Each structure stands twice: as structure tokens, then as C-alpha cells.
Coordinates of N, CA and C in Angstrom, one line a residue:
X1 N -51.9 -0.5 -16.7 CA -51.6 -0.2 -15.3 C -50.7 -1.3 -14.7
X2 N -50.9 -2.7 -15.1 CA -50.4 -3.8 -14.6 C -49.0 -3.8 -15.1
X3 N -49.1 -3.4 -16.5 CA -48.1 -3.7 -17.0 C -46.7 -2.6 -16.6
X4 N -47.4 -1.2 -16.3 CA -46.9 -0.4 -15.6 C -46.3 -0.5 -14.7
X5 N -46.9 -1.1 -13.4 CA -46.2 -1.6 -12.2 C -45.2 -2.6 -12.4
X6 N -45.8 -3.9 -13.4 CA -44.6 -4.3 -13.6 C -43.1 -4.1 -13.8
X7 N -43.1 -3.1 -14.7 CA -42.2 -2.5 -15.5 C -41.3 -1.4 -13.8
X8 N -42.1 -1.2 -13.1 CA -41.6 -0.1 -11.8 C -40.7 -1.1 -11.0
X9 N -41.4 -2.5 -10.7 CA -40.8 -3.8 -10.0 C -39.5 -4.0 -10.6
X10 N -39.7 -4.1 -11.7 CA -38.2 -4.9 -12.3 C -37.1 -3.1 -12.6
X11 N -37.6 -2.1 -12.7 CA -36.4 -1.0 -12.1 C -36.2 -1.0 -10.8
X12 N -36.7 -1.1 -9.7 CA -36.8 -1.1 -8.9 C -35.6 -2.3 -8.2
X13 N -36.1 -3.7 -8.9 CA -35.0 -4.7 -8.4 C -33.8 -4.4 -9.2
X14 N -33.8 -3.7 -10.3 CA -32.3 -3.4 -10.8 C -31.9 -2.7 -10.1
X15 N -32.1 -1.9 -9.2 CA -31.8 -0.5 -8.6 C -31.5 -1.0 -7.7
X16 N -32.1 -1.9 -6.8 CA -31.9 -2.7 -5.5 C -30.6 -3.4 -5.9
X17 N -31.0 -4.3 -7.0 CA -29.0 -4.8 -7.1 C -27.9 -3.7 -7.6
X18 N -27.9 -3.1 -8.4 CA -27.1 -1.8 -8.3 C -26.3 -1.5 -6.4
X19 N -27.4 -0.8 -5.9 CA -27.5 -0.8 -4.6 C -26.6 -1.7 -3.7
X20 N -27.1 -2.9 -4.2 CA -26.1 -4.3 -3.4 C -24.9 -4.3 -3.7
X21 N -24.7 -4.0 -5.2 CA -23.0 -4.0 -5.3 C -22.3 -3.0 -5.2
X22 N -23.6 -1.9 -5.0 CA -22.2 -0.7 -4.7 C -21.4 -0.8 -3.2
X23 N -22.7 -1.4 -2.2 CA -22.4 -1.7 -0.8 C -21.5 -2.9 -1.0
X24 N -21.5 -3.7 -1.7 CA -20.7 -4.7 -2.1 C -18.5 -4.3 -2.0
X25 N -19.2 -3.1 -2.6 CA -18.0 -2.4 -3.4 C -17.4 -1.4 -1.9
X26 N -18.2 -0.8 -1.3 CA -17.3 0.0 -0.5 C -17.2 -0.7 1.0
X27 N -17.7 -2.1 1.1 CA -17.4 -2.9 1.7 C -15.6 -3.6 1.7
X28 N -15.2 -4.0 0.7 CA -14.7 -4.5 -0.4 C -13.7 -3.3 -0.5
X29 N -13.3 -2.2 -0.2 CA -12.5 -1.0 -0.6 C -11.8 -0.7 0.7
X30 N -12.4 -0.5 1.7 CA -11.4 -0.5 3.0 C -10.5 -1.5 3.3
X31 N -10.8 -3.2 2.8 CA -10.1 -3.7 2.7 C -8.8 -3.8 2.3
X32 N -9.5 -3.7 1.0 CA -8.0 -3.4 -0.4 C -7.3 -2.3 -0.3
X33 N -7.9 -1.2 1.1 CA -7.1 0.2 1.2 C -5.5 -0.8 2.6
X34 N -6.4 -1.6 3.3 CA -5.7 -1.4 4.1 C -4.4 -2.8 4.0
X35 N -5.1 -3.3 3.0 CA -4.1 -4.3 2.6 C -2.8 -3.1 1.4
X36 N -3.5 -2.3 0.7 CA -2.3 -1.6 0.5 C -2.0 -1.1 1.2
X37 N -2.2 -0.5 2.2 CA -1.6 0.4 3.5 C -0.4 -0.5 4.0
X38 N -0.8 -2.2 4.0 CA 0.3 -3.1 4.8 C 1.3 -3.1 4.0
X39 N 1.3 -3.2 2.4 CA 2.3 -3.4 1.5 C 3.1 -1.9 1.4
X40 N 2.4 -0.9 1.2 CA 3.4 0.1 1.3 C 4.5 0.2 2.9
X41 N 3.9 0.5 3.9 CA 4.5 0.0 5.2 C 6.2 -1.1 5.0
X42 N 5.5 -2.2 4.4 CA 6.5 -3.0 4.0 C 7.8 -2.8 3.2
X43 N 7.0 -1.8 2.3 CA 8.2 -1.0 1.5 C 9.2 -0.2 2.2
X44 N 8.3 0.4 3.0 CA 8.4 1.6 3.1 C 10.2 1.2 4.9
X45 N 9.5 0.1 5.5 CA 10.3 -0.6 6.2 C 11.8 -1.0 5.5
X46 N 11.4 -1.8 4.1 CA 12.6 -2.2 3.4 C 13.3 -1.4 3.0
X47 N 12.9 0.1 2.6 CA 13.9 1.1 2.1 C 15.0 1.5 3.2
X48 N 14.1 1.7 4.5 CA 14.7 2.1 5.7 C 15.7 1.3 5.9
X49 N 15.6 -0.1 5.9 CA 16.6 -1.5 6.3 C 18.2 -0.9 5.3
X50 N 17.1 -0.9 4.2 CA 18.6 -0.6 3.0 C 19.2 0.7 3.2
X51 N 18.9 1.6 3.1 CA 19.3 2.8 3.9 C 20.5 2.9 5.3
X52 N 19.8 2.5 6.0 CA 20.7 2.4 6.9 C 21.9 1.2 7.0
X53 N 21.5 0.2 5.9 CA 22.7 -0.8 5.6 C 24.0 -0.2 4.9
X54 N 23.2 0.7 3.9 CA 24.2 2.0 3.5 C 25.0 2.4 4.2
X55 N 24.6 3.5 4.7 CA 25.3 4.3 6.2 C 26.0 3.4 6.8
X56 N 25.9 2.3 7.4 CA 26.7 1.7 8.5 C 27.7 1.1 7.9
X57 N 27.4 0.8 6.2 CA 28.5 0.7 5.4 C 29.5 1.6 5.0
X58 N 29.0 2.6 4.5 CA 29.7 3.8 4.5 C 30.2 4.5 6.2
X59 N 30.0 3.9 6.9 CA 30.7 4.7 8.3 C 31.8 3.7 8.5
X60 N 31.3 2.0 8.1 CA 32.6 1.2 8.5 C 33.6 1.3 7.8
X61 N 33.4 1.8 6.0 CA 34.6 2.3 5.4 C 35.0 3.0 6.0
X62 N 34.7 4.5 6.1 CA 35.3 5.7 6.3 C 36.0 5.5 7.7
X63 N 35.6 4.7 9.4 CA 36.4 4.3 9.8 C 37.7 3.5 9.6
X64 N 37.6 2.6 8.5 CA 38.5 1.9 8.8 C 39.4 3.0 7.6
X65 N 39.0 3.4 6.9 CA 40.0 4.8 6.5 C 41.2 5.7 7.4
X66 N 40.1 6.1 8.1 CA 41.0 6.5 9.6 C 42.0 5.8 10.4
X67 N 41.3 5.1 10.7 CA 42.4 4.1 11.1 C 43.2 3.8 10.6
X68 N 43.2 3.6 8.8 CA 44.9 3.5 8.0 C 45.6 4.8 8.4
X69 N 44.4 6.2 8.1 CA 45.6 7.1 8.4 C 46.2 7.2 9.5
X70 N 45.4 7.3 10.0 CA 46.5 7.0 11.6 C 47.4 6.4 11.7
X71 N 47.4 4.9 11.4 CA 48.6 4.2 11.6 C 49.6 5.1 10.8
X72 N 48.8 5.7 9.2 CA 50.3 6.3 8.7 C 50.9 7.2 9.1
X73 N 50.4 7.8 10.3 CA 50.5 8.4 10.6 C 51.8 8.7 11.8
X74 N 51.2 7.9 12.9 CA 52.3 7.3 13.6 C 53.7 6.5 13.2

């Protein structure tokens, strides 16, 4: 019987640490969600930056395009 209960105590504390690290664990997971949240964000900012450095490159060509023709124009 003793040795029974014993045997219940020590599943019991495995179960209990189990337990600790899963709380451990989804403690620990909203973090690392939202630290990826910040790094995608970051990306997601830099694409935009580059993107539109595009375009405003491709608009200052294509004006100053026009502008040649024109003059060849005149």
C-alpha cells in the first residue's frame, strides 16, 4: 500500500512538472508570436519602402522621357 502511494506521489510530481512546462511553454509562445508579428511587420514595411522607391523611380524616368520628347518636339 505504501509502496503504492509512493509510486502515485512520484506520477503525480511528473505530471505536476509536465504541467509546469507546458504553462511554461504557452507562456513563452505569445511572446515568440509577437516578436514574429514585429519582424514580419518589419518586412513587410521594407518591401513597401522598396516598392515605392521603384515607382518613384520609374515615374522620374518616364518624366524625364517626356520631357526629352517635348523638347523634340518643339
Amino acid at each position: 500500500m505504501i509502496r503504492r502511494l509512493m509510486l502515485k506521489k512520484r506520477e503525480n510530481t511528473e505530471a505536476a512538472q509536465i504541467n509546469a512546462e507546458g504553462l511554461q511553454i504557452n507562456t513563452e509562445a505569445p511572446q515568440i508570436n509577437t516578436e514574429e508579428s514585429q519582424v514580419n511587420a518589419e518586412e513587410i514595411q521594407r518591401n513597401i519602402e522598396a516598392e515605392c522607391s521603384k515607382n518613384v523611380s520609374f515615374l522620374l524616368n518616364l518624366s524625364t522621357r517626356c520631357v526629352g520628347d517635348v523638347r523634340r518636339k518643339w
